[in-house]
Amino acid sequence: MSAELAEALRPDEPRTLVLKVGGSLVSDKQSDDDLDESALRDYAAQIADLARAYPGRVVFVAGGGALGHGAVRDLAERNPDAVLPLTQATFRVKWAWTKAFQAAGQRAMPLQVAALCTEDDNGVSAQTAVVSRLLSEHILPVLSGDCVVTTDGRLRIMGSDHVPGIFVAADLAPVRVVTLTDVPGILTGPAHDSPVLPHLFPDEHVSARDLLWAPAPWDTSDAMHGKLDALVAHARRGAECVIAKGDRDAPDLRHLFSPLALWPQGIPCTVISRRARRTDREGHADHVRPLPSPPPDTDRRAGR
């Protein structure tokens, strides 16, 4: 980070925003081949505006949606390359997003996680020089879930919720990871209008899992369970992670770079971070503890 930018950052403002738009916002994940081009264009216009307002500071991750889930539902377990179709499917998704960004006036380039990452005994390692160069040229990097080579030579899925972890690094810090999905955060009750858990410390995630709805049978990423596990891992490494609901009709997304206490009122979200949330404009505490208990004997099924 340049000294000039470091001095310009407000307290609690991220240097880098890794923004993921979940596939549920632009496709019907129960299908194997569905992509809502109209919704995708609306979100792309919002993100293009954000990238222009904060040049060189946004990395975009696309959820695989119907195409990604459909590519890995029925796999031959003994085939070490069984997940390879995911690379083709998610490139289709990235290419659709890239075209939409270009149509919205934002330069963008799709990148393959499979070419950036490998896995060894210490976990996943990534080469991010290309991403850094793209950001320096104000080109929006476009990534998605993919497959990576493991220590035993097999290919395994690296889901889109895990991809932001590539960018939780000192040279991009402080990093905020925002995932936009079809719910406004971790819900504390059985209905879609239930209160949202406002904050979660990474080490509290086991208790929070009791609040999560059961994944739908067609969801291959374990829905909110998988999202929570991924974001907890990013938060433990220092990222500030946010789950919020996407709105294709929102005027813009520029608040995503603001300190959370300055976000517009009426935008619920769940923040996962090592630091407790600051108070809002009216001085109300955003962090609630202890975690609420889920209602007994409730069918908490939903696909997210």
PDB file of C-alpha atoms in Angstrom:
ATOM      1  CA  MET A   1       0.000   0.000   0.000  1.00  0.00           C
ATOM      2  CA  SER A   2       1.376   3.416  -0.918  1.00  0.00           C
ATOM      3  CA  ALA A   3       2.094   5.882   1.849  1.00  0.00           C
ATOM      4  CA  GLU A   4      -0.328   8.341   0.264  1.00  0.00           C
ATOM      5  CA  LEU A   5      -3.188   5.838   0.328  1.00  0.00           C
ATOM      6  CA  ALA A   6      -2.369   4.740   3.868  1.00  0.00           C
ATOM      7  CA  GLU A   7      -2.657   8.341   5.024  1.00  0.00           C
ATOM      8  CA  ALA A   8      -5.908   8.851   3.119  1.00  0.00           C
ATOM      9  CA  LEU A   9      -7.726   5.841   4.591  1.00  0.00           C
ATOM     10  CA  ARG A  10     -10.319   6.619   7.224  1.00  0.00           C
ATOM     11  CA  PRO A  11     -10.261   4.589  10.446  1.00  0.00           C
ATOM     12  CA  ASP A  12     -11.859   1.179   9.750  1.00  0.00           C
ATOM     13  CA  GLU A  13     -11.805   1.756   5.977  1.00  0.00           C
ATOM     14  CA  PRO A  14     -10.410  -1.203   3.989  1.00  0.00           C
ATOM     15  CA  ARG A  15      -7.487  -0.849   1.616  1.00  0.00           C
ATOM     16  CA  THR A  16      -8.841  -3.707  -0.517  1.00  0.00           C
ATOM     17  CA  LEU A  17     -12.395  -4.932  -0.987  1.00  0.00           C
ATOM     18  CA  VAL A  18     -12.935  -8.499  -2.161  1.00  0.00           C
ATOM     19  CA  LEU A  19     -16.554  -8.555  -3.300  1.00  0.00           C
ATOM     20  CA  LYS A  20     -18.369 -11.796  -3.978  1.00  0.00           C
ATOM     21  CA  VAL A  21     -21.799 -11.922  -5.572  1.00  0.00           C
ATOM     22  CA  GLY A  22     -23.465 -15.221  -4.770  1.00  0.00           C
ATOM     23  CA  GLY A  23     -24.818 -17.367  -7.554  1.00  0.00           C
ATOM     24  CA  SER A  24     -28.276 -17.342  -5.967  1.00  0.00           C
ATOM     25  CA  LEU A  25     -28.629 -13.681  -7.001  1.00  0.00           C
ATOM     26  CA  VAL A  26     -28.126 -14.340 -10.706  1.00  0.00           C
ATOM     27  CA  SER A  27     -29.329 -17.912 -11.219  1.00  0.00           C
ATOM     28  CA  ASP A  28     -31.648 -20.660 -10.040  1.00  0.00           C
ATOM     29  CA  LYS A  29     -29.219 -23.031  -8.350  1.00  0.00           C
ATOM     30  CA  GLN A  30     -31.703 -25.896  -8.511  1.00  0.00           C
ATOM     31  CA  SER A  31     -31.017 -25.904 -12.252  1.00  0.00           C
ATOM     32  CA  ASP A  32     -27.856 -27.185 -13.924  1.00  0.00           C
ATOM     33  CA  ASP A  33     -27.709 -24.429 -16.537  1.00  0.00           C
ATOM     34  CA  ASP A  34     -29.310 -21.111 -15.668  1.00  0.00           C
ATOM     35  CA  LEU A  35     -27.957 -17.568 -15.682  1.00  0.00           C
ATOM     36  CA  ASP A  36     -30.118 -14.465 -15.326  1.00  0.00           C
ATOM     37  CA  GLU A  37     -28.346 -12.085 -17.696  1.00  0.00           C
ATOM     38  CA  SER A  38     -30.586  -9.164 -16.721  1.00  0.00           C
ATOM     39  CA  ALA A  39     -29.823  -9.478 -12.998  1.00  0.00           C
ATOM     40  CA  LEU A  40     -26.146  -9.988 -13.778  1.00  0.00           C
ATOM     41  CA  ARG A  41     -26.055  -6.751 -15.788  1.00  0.00           C
ATOM     42  CA  ASP A  42     -27.680  -4.819 -12.940  1.00  0.00           C
ATOM     43  CA  TYR A  43     -25.138  -6.052 -10.398  1.00  0.00           C
ATOM     44  CA  ALA A  44     -22.285  -5.539 -12.857  1.00  0.00           C
ATOM     45  CA  ALA A  45     -23.289  -1.886 -13.273  1.00  0.00           C
ATOM     46  CA  GLN A  46     -23.162  -1.403  -9.483  1.00  0.00           C
ATOM     47  CA  ILE A  47     -19.754  -3.054  -9.207  1.00  0.00           C
ATOM     48  CA  ALA A  48     -18.364  -1.159 -12.203  1.00  0.00           C
ATOM     49  CA  ASP A  49     -19.345   2.101 -10.511  1.00  0.00           C
ATOM     50  CA  LEU A  50     -17.663   0.941  -7.284  1.00  0.00           C
ATOM     51  CA  ALA A  51     -14.468  -0.018  -9.118  1.00  0.00           C
ATOM     52  CA  ARG A  52     -14.321   3.384 -10.805  1.00  0.00           C
ATOM     53  CA  ALA A  53     -14.908   5.178  -7.516  1.00  0.00           C
ATOM     54  CA  TYR A  54     -12.131   3.177  -5.823  1.00  0.00           C
ATOM     55  CA  PRO A  55      -9.733   2.341  -8.674  1.00  0.00           C
ATOM     56  CA  GLY A  56      -7.311  -0.499  -8.102  1.00  0.00           C
ATOM     57  CA  ARG A  57      -8.915  -1.536  -4.832  1.00  0.00           C
ATOM     58  CA  VAL A  58     -11.670  -3.995  -5.816  1.00  0.00           C
ATOM     59  CA  VAL A  59     -11.315  -7.714  -6.546  1.00  0.00           C
ATOM     60  CA  PHE A  60     -14.456  -9.482  -7.769  1.00  0.00           C
ATOM     61  CA  VAL A  61     -15.432 -13.107  -7.108  1.00  0.00           C
ATOM     62  CA  ALA A  62     -18.435 -14.647  -8.869  1.00  0.00           C
ATOM     63  CA  GLY A  63     -20.442 -17.405  -7.263  1.00  0.00           C
ATOM     64  CA  GLY A  64     -20.781 -20.421  -9.529  1.00  0.00           C
ATOM     65  CA  GLY A  65     -24.561 -20.519  -9.288  1.00  0.00           C
ATOM     66  CA  ALA A  66     -26.458 -23.063 -11.321  1.00  0.00           C
ATOM     67  CA  LEU A  67     -23.563 -23.700 -13.700  1.00  0.00           C
ATOM     68  CA  GLY A  68     -21.022 -24.313 -10.963  1.00  0.00           C
ATOM     69  CA  HIS A  69     -23.260 -26.486  -8.792  1.00  0.00           C
ATOM     70  CA  GLY A  70     -24.500 -28.414 -11.817  1.00  0.00           C
ATOM     71  CA  ALA A  71     -20.932 -29.264 -12.844  1.00  0.00           C
ATOM     72  CA  VAL A  72     -20.117 -31.116  -9.610  1.00  0.00           C
ATOM     73  CA  ARG A  73     -23.358 -32.734  -8.442  1.00  0.00           C
ATOM     74  CA  ASP A  74     -22.621 -36.216  -9.743  1.00  0.00           C
ATOM     75  CA  LEU A  75     -18.938 -37.052  -9.502  1.00  0.00           C
ATOM     76  CA  ALA A  76     -16.991 -40.276  -9.975  1.00  0.00           C
ATOM     77  CA  GLU A  77     -15.131 -40.482  -6.662  1.00  0.00           C
ATOM     78  CA  ARG A  78     -12.286 -42.635  -8.012  1.00  0.00           C
ATOM     79  CA  ASN A  79     -11.493 -40.281 -10.853  1.00  0.00           C
ATOM     80  CA  PRO A  80      -8.738 -37.853  -9.707  1.00  0.00           C
ATOM     81  CA  ASP A  81      -9.925 -35.336 -12.322  1.00  0.00           C
ATOM     82  CA  ALA A  82     -13.648 -35.665 -11.602  1.00  0.00           C
ATOM     83  CA  VAL A  83     -14.061 -32.003 -10.656  1.00  0.00           C
ATOM     84  CA  LEU A  84     -12.370 -30.664 -13.803  1.00  0.00           C
ATOM     85  CA  PRO A  85     -15.719 -29.693 -15.451  1.00  0.00           C
ATOM     86  CA  LEU A  86     -16.009 -27.036 -12.751  1.00  0.00           C
ATOM     87  CA  THR A  87     -13.226 -25.069 -14.459  1.00  0.00           C
ATOM     88  CA  GLN A  88     -15.186 -24.936 -17.699  1.00  0.00           C
ATOM     89  CA  ALA A  89     -18.485 -24.108 -15.987  1.00  0.00           C
ATOM     90  CA  THR A  90     -17.162 -21.283 -13.850  1.00  0.00           C
ATOM     91  CA  PHE A  91     -15.243 -19.788 -16.746  1.00  0.00           C
ATOM     92  CA  ARG A  92     -18.594 -19.401 -18.502  1.00  0.00           C
ATOM     93  CA  VAL A  93     -19.781 -17.516 -15.438  1.00  0.00           C
ATOM     94  CA  LYS A  94     -16.656 -15.328 -15.310  1.00  0.00           C
ATOM     95  CA  TRP A  95     -16.908 -14.557 -19.015  1.00  0.00           C
ATOM     96  CA  ALA A  96     -20.538 -13.450 -18.631  1.00  0.00           C
ATOM     97  CA  TRP A  97     -19.506 -11.122 -15.799  1.00  0.00           C
ATOM     98  CA  THR A  98     -16.506  -9.816 -17.744  1.00  0.00           C
ATOM     99  CA  LYS A  99     -18.673  -8.914 -20.732  1.00  0.00           C
ATOM    100  CA  ALA A 100     -21.169  -7.187 -18.437  1.00  0.00           C
ATOM    101  CA  PHE A 101     -18.410  -5.153 -16.772  1.00  0.00           C
ATOM    102  CA  GLN A 102     -17.067  -4.096 -20.144  1.00  0.00           C
ATOM    103  CA  ALA A 103     -20.556  -3.079 -21.256  1.00  0.00           C
ATOM    104  CA  ALA A 104     -20.773  -0.973 -18.078  1.00  0.00           C
ATOM    105  CA  GLY A 105     -17.527   0.796 -18.989  1.00  0.00           C
ATOM    106  CA  GLN A 106     -15.183  -1.046 -16.616  1.00  0.00           C
ATOM    107  CA  ARG A 107     -12.102  -2.909 -17.827  1.00  0.00           C
ATOM    108  CA  ALA A 108     -12.089  -6.460 -16.432  1.00  0.00           C
ATOM    109  CA  MET A 109     -10.157  -9.673 -16.890  1.00  0.00           C
ATOM    110  CA  PRO A 110     -11.185 -13.220 -15.915  1.00  0.00           C
ATOM    111  CA  LEU A 111      -8.581 -15.260 -14.052  1.00  0.00           C
ATOM    112  CA  GLN A 112      -8.415 -18.980 -13.276  1.00  0.00           C
ATOM    113  CA  VAL A 113      -7.832 -19.916  -9.656  1.00  0.00           C
ATOM    114  CA  ALA A 114      -6.518 -23.244 -10.984  1.00  0.00           C
ATOM    115  CA  ALA A 115      -3.617 -21.344 -12.565  1.00  0.00           C
ATOM    116  CA  LEU A 116      -2.947 -19.185  -9.478  1.00  0.00           C
ATOM    117  CA  CYS A 117      -3.107 -21.745  -6.667  1.00  0.00           C
ATOM    118  CA  THR A 118      -1.683 -25.064  -5.561  1.00  0.00           C
ATOM    119  CA  GLU A 119      -2.074 -26.994  -2.336  1.00  0.00           C
ATOM    120  CA  ASP A 120       0.723 -28.395  -0.181  1.00  0.00           C
ATOM    121  CA  ASP A 121       1.081 -29.608   3.398  1.00  0.00           C
ATOM    122  CA  ASN A 122       0.697 -26.024   4.632  1.00  0.00           C
ATOM    123  CA  GLY A 123      -2.514 -25.397   2.730  1.00  0.00           C
ATOM    124  CA  VAL A 124      -3.249 -23.399  -0.410  1.00  0.00           C
ATOM    125  CA  SER A 125      -0.585 -21.068  -1.748  1.00  0.00           C
ATOM    126  CA  ALA A 126      -1.204 -18.508  -4.462  1.00  0.00           C
ATOM    127  CA  GLN A 127       0.751 -16.407  -6.937  1.00  0.00           C
ATOM    128  CA  THR A 128      -0.970 -13.026  -6.998  1.00  0.00           C
ATOM    129  CA  ALA A 129       1.470 -10.940  -9.036  1.00  0.00           C
ATOM    130  CA  VAL A 130      -0.930 -10.857 -11.997  1.00  0.00           C
ATOM    131  CA  VAL A 131      -3.779  -9.674  -9.770  1.00  0.00           C
ATOM    132  CA  SER A 132      -1.595  -6.931  -8.303  1.00  0.00           C
ATOM    133  CA  ARG A 133      -0.599  -5.803 -11.797  1.00  0.00           C
ATOM    134  CA  LEU A 134      -4.232  -5.706 -12.921  1.00  0.00           C
ATOM    135  CA  LEU A 135      -5.160  -3.605  -9.903  1.00  0.00           C
ATOM    136  CA  SER A 136      -2.297  -1.218 -10.614  1.00  0.00           C
ATOM    137  CA  GLU A 137      -3.748  -0.739 -14.116  1.00  0.00           C
ATOM    138  CA  HIS A 138      -7.273  -0.282 -12.678  1.00  0.00           C
ATOM    139  CA  ILE A 139      -8.447  -3.500 -14.342  1.00  0.00           C
ATOM    140  CA  LEU A 140     -11.006  -5.439 -12.319  1.00  0.00           C
ATOM    141  CA  PRO A 141      -9.867  -9.033 -11.617  1.00  0.00           C
ATOM    142  CA  VAL A 142     -12.734 -11.496 -12.049  1.00  0.00           C
ATOM    143  CA  LEU A 143     -12.414 -14.836 -10.251  1.00  0.00           C
ATOM    144  CA  SER A 144     -14.684 -17.687  -9.210  1.00  0.00           C
ATOM    145  CA  GLY A 145     -14.592 -21.111  -7.634  1.00  0.00           C
ATOM    146  CA  ASP A 146     -12.364 -23.605  -9.397  1.00  0.00           C
ATOM    147  CA  CYS A 147     -10.334 -26.744  -8.769  1.00  0.00           C
ATOM    148  CA  VAL A 148      -6.798 -26.889  -7.391  1.00  0.00           C
ATOM    149  CA  VAL A 149      -4.100 -29.556  -7.423  1.00  0.00           C
ATOM    150  CA  THR A 150      -3.690 -31.282  -4.044  1.00  0.00           C
ATOM    151  CA  THR A 151      -0.592 -32.817  -2.461  1.00  0.00           C
ATOM    152  CA  ASP A 152      -1.504 -36.267  -3.823  1.00  0.00           C
ATOM    153  CA  GLY A 153      -2.002 -34.983  -7.363  1.00  0.00           C
ATOM    154  CA  ARG A 154      -5.791 -35.101  -7.347  1.00  0.00           C
ATOM    155  CA  LEU A 155      -8.000 -32.140  -8.162  1.00  0.00           C
ATOM    156  CA  ARG A 156     -10.317 -30.790  -5.485  1.00  0.00           C
ATOM    157  CA  ILE A 157     -12.933 -28.064  -5.434  1.00  0.00           C
ATOM    158  CA  MET A 158     -11.998 -24.641  -4.126  1.00  0.00           C
ATOM    159  CA  GLY A 159     -15.368 -22.990  -3.687  1.00  0.00           C
ATOM    160  CA  SER A 160     -15.986 -19.327  -4.391  1.00  0.00           C
ATOM    161  CA  ASP A 161     -16.414 -18.529  -0.676  1.00  0.00           C
ATOM    162  CA  HIS A 162     -12.816 -19.690  -0.132  1.00  0.00           C
ATOM    163  CA  VAL A 163     -11.338 -17.714  -3.042  1.00  0.00           C
ATOM    164  CA  PRO A 164     -11.204 -14.368  -1.156  1.00  0.00           C
ATOM    165  CA  GLY A 165      -8.676 -15.949   1.205  1.00  0.00           C
ATOM    166  CA  ILE A 166      -6.104 -15.666  -1.588  1.00  0.00           C
ATOM    167  CA  PHE A 167      -6.117 -11.903  -1.064  1.00  0.00           C
ATOM    168  CA  VAL A 168      -5.926 -11.761   2.733  1.00  0.00           C
ATOM    169  CA  ALA A 169      -2.314 -10.664   2.562  1.00  0.00           C
ATOM    170  CA  ALA A 170      -0.172  -7.939   4.078  1.00  0.00           C
ATOM    171  CA  ASP A 171       0.373  -6.062   0.812  1.00  0.00           C
ATOM    172  CA  LEU A 172      -3.403  -5.644   0.324  1.00  0.00           C
ATOM    173  CA  ALA A 173      -4.358  -5.105   3.982  1.00  0.00           C
ATOM    174  CA  PRO A 174      -6.575  -4.044   5.528  1.00  0.00           C
ATOM    175  CA  VAL A 175      -8.906  -6.350   3.596  1.00  0.00           C
ATOM    176  CA  ARG A 176     -12.694  -6.437   3.773  1.00  0.00           C
ATOM    177  CA  VAL A 177     -14.490  -9.444   2.290  1.00  0.00           C
ATOM    178  CA  VAL A 178     -18.138  -8.790   1.429  1.00  0.00           C
ATOM    179  CA  THR A 179     -20.359 -11.573   0.179  1.00  0.00           C
ATOM    180  CA  LEU A 180     -23.725 -10.557  -1.235  1.00  0.00           C
ATOM    181  CA  THR A 181     -26.320 -13.296  -1.143  1.00  0.00           C
ATOM    182  CA  ASP A 182     -30.095 -13.794  -0.991  1.00  0.00           C
ATOM    183  CA  VAL A 183     -30.384 -13.327   2.795  1.00  0.00           C
ATOM    184  CA  PRO A 184     -29.253 -10.309   4.882  1.00  0.00           C
ATOM    185  CA  GLY A 185     -26.806 -12.292   7.014  1.00  0.00           C
ATOM    186  CA  ILE A 186     -27.003 -15.109   9.553  1.00  0.00           C
ATOM    187  CA  LEU A 187     -30.657 -15.269  10.575  1.00  0.00           C
ATOM    188  CA  THR A 188     -31.447 -15.962  14.225  1.00  0.00           C
ATOM    189  CA  GLY A 189     -34.891 -17.442  13.605  1.00  0.00           C
ATOM    190  CA  PRO A 190     -36.813 -19.714  11.222  1.00  0.00           C
ATOM    191  CA  ALA A 191     -38.210 -17.037   8.872  1.00  0.00           C
ATOM    192  CA  HIS A 192     -36.605 -14.885   6.194  1.00  0.00           C
ATOM    193  CA  ASP A 193     -37.574 -11.780   8.174  1.00  0.00           C
ATOM    194  CA  SER A 194     -35.967 -13.069  11.385  1.00  0.00           C
ATOM    195  CA  PRO A 195     -33.457 -10.769  13.123  1.00  0.00           C
ATOM    196  CA  VAL A 196     -29.923 -10.883  11.769  1.00  0.00           C
ATOM    197  CA  LEU A 197     -26.935 -11.733  13.943  1.00  0.00           C
ATOM    198  CA  PRO A 198     -24.941  -8.480  13.697  1.00  0.00           C
ATOM    199  CA  HIS A 199     -21.502  -9.697  14.735  1.00  0.00           C
ATOM    200  CA  LEU A 200     -19.599 -12.897  15.263  1.00  0.00           C
ATOM    201  CA  PHE A 201     -16.092 -13.393  16.572  1.00  0.00           C
ATOM    202  CA  PRO A 202     -14.310 -16.143  14.602  1.00  0.00           C
ATOM    203  CA  ASP A 203     -13.875 -18.300  17.683  1.00  0.00           C
ATOM    204  CA  GLU A 204     -17.654 -18.249  18.316  1.00  0.00           C
ATOM    205  CA  HIS A 205     -18.514 -19.909  15.037  1.00  0.00           C
ATOM    206  CA  VAL A 206     -19.369 -23.309  16.568  1.00  0.00           C
ATOM    207  CA  SER A 207     -22.242 -21.759  18.523  1.00  0.00           C
ATOM    208  CA  ALA A 208     -23.375 -19.805  15.473  1.00  0.00           C
ATOM    209  CA  ARG A 209     -23.741 -23.008  13.444  1.00  0.00           C
ATOM    210  CA  ASP A 210     -26.758 -23.881  15.586  1.00  0.00           C
ATOM    211  CA  LEU A 211     -28.557 -20.921  14.016  1.00  0.00           C
ATOM    212  CA  LEU A 212     -28.013 -22.008  10.416  1.00  0.00           C
ATOM    213  CA  TRP A 213     -30.703 -23.473   8.246  1.00  0.00           C
ATOM    214  CA  ALA A 214     -30.155 -26.909   6.747  1.00  0.00           C
ATOM    215  CA  PRO A 215     -28.669 -26.822   3.223  1.00  0.00           C
ATOM    216  CA  ALA A 216     -30.967 -27.659   0.340  1.00  0.00           C
ATOM    217  CA  PRO A 217     -30.222 -31.085  -1.197  1.00  0.00           C
ATOM    218  CA  TRP A 218     -29.191 -29.550  -4.526  1.00  0.00           C
ATOM    219  CA  ASP A 219     -26.620 -27.181  -2.949  1.00  0.00           C
ATOM    220  CA  THR A 220     -23.099 -28.611  -3.338  1.00  0.00           C
ATOM    221  CA  SER A 221     -21.335 -25.907  -1.293  1.00  0.00           C
ATOM    222  CA  ASP A 222     -23.096 -26.605   2.038  1.00  0.00           C
ATOM    223  CA  ALA A 223     -24.964 -23.271   1.769  1.00  0.00           C
ATOM    224  CA  MET A 224     -24.519 -20.937   4.755  1.00  0.00           C
ATOM    225  CA  HIS A 225     -22.574 -23.629   6.651  1.00  0.00           C
ATOM    226  CA  GLY A 226     -19.855 -23.586   3.994  1.00  0.00           C
ATOM    227  CA  LYS A 227     -19.936 -19.799   3.745  1.00  0.00           C
ATOM    228  CA  LEU A 228     -19.520 -19.434   7.507  1.00  0.00           C
ATOM    229  CA  ASP A 229     -16.557 -21.827   7.623  1.00  0.00           C
ATOM    230  CA  ALA A 230     -14.809 -19.957   4.805  1.00  0.00           C
ATOM    231  CA  LEU A 231     -15.391 -16.487   6.234  1.00  0.00           C
ATOM    232  CA  VAL A 232     -14.300 -17.575   9.714  1.00  0.00           C
ATOM    233  CA  ALA A 233     -11.016 -18.752   8.195  1.00  0.00           C
ATOM    234  CA  HIS A 234     -10.536 -15.385   6.453  1.00  0.00           C
ATOM    235  CA  ALA A 235     -11.393 -13.478   9.646  1.00  0.00           C
ATOM    236  CA  ARG A 236      -8.885 -15.483  11.664  1.00  0.00           C
ATOM    237  CA  ARG A 237      -6.214 -14.285   9.263  1.00  0.00           C
ATOM    238  CA  GLY A 238      -7.214 -10.662   9.770  1.00  0.00           C
ATOM    239  CA  ALA A 239      -9.939  -9.924   7.229  1.00  0.00           C
ATOM    240  CA  GLU A 240     -13.159  -8.149   8.147  1.00  0.00           C
ATOM    241  CA  CYS A 241     -15.906 -10.288   6.616  1.00  0.00           C
ATOM    242  CA  VAL A 242     -19.489  -9.235   5.908  1.00  0.00           C
ATOM    243  CA  ILE A 243     -22.560 -11.195   4.802  1.00  0.00           C
ATOM    244  CA  ALA A 244     -25.269  -8.963   3.333  1.00  0.00           C
ATOM    245  CA  LYS A 245     -28.220  -9.217   0.967  1.00  0.00           C
ATOM    246  CA  GLY A 246     -27.735  -8.170  -2.613  1.00  0.00           C
ATOM    247  CA  ASP A 247     -30.172  -5.696  -4.175  1.00  0.00           C
ATOM    248  CA  ARG A 248     -30.028  -5.331  -7.938  1.00  0.00           C
ATOM    249  CA  ASP A 249     -32.004  -2.078  -7.682  1.00  0.00           C
ATOM    250  CA  ALA A 250     -29.663  -0.390  -5.194  1.00  0.00           C
ATOM    251  CA  PRO A 251     -28.368   2.966  -6.464  1.00  0.00           C
ATOM    252  CA  ASP A 252     -24.754   1.999  -5.782  1.00  0.00           C
ATOM    253  CA  LEU A 253     -22.425  -0.022  -3.544  1.00  0.00           C
ATOM    254  CA  ARG A 254     -20.043   2.721  -2.503  1.00  0.00           C
ATOM    255  CA  HIS A 255     -20.885   2.273   1.179  1.00  0.00           C
ATOM    256  CA  LEU A 256     -18.964  -1.020   1.077  1.00  0.00           C
ATOM    257  CA  PHE A 257     -15.746   0.997   1.485  1.00  0.00           C
ATOM    258  CA  SER A 258     -17.091   3.055   4.380  1.00  0.00           C
ATOM    259  CA  PRO A 259     -16.459   2.193   8.022  1.00  0.00           C
ATOM    260  CA  LEU A 260     -19.298  -0.104   9.050  1.00  0.00           C
ATOM    261  CA  ALA A 261     -20.612   2.443  11.564  1.00  0.00           C
ATOM    262  CA  LEU A 262     -21.261   4.798   8.636  1.00  0.00           C
ATOM    263  CA  TRP A 263     -23.196   2.370   6.447  1.00  0.00           C
ATOM    264  CA  PRO A 264     -26.691   3.561   5.514  1.00  0.00           C
ATOM    265  CA  GLN A 265     -29.305   2.765   8.116  1.00  0.00           C
ATOM    266  CA  GLY A 266     -31.612  -0.106   7.276  1.00  0.00           C
ATOM    267  CA  ILE A 267     -28.908  -2.370   5.791  1.00  0.00           C
ATOM    268  CA  PRO A 268     -28.678  -5.410   8.081  1.00  0.00           C
ATOM    269  CA  CYS A 269     -25.628  -7.631   7.827  1.00  0.00           C
ATOM    270  CA  THR A 270     -23.516 -10.099   9.753  1.00  0.00           C
ATOM    271  CA  VAL A 271     -19.910  -9.097  10.385  1.00  0.00           C
ATOM    272  CA  ILE A 272     -17.304 -11.740  11.207  1.00  0.00           C
ATOM    273  CA  SER A 273     -14.153 -10.190  12.598  1.00  0.00           C
ATOM    274  CA  ARG A 274     -11.713 -10.270  15.485  1.00  0.00           C
ATOM    275  CA  ARG A 275     -12.796  -6.793  16.554  1.00  0.00           C
ATOM    276  CA  ALA A 276     -16.274  -6.019  17.867  1.00  0.00           C
ATOM    277  CA  ARG A 277     -18.343  -3.720  15.680  1.00  0.00           C
ATOM    278  CA  ARG A 278     -18.309  -0.053  16.574  1.00  0.00           C
ATOM    279  CA  THR A 279     -21.549   1.679  17.469  1.00  0.00           C
ATOM    280  CA  ASP A 280     -23.778   3.120  14.793  1.00  0.00           C
ATOM    281  CA  ARG A 281     -24.568   6.783  14.210  1.00  0.00           C
ATOM    282  CA  GLU A 282     -27.078   6.797  17.078  1.00  0.00           C
ATOM    283  CA  GLY A 283     -24.695   5.114  19.505  1.00  0.00           C
ATOM    284  CA  HIS A 284     -26.408   1.729  19.595  1.00  0.00           C
ATOM    285  CA  ALA A 285     -24.131  -1.222  20.185  1.00  0.00           C
ATOM    286  CA  ASP A 286     -23.930  -3.396  17.109  1.00  0.00           C
ATOM    287  CA  HIS A 287     -22.467  -6.449  18.798  1.00  0.00           C
ATOM    288  CA  VAL A 288     -24.901  -8.764  20.562  1.00  0.00           C
ATOM    289  CA  ARG A 289     -23.824 -11.422  22.965  1.00  0.00           C
ATOM    290  CA  PRO A 290     -24.479 -14.153  23.929  1.00  0.00           C
ATOM    291  CA  LEU A 291     -25.654 -15.804  20.749  1.00  0.00           C
ATOM    292  CA  PRO A 292     -29.407 -16.406  20.683  1.00  0.00           C
ATOM    293  CA  SER A 293     -30.667 -19.961  20.881  1.00  0.00           C
ATOM    294  CA  PRO A 294     -32.488 -21.341  17.824  1.00  0.00           C
ATOM    295  CA  PRO A 295     -36.183 -22.160  18.219  1.00  0.00           C
ATOM    296  CA  PRO A 296     -36.740 -25.838  19.113  1.00  0.00           C
ATOM    297  CA  ASP A 297     -38.083 -28.371  16.639  1.00  0.00           C
ATOM    298  CA  THR A 298     -37.897 -26.003  13.693  1.00  0.00           C
ATOM    299  CA  ASP A 299     -37.286 -27.107  10.133  1.00  0.00           C
ATOM    300  CA  ARG A 300     -34.550 -24.658   9.150  1.00  0.00           C
ATOM    301  CA  ARG A 301     -34.134 -25.676   5.518  1.00  0.00           C
ATOM    302  CA  ALA A 302     -33.201 -23.139   2.898  1.00  0.00           C
ATOM    303  CA  GLY A 303     -30.869 -22.956  -0.063  1.00  0.00           C
ATOM    304  CA  ARG A 304     -28.495 -20.045   0.101  1.00  0.00           C
TER     305      ARG A 304
END
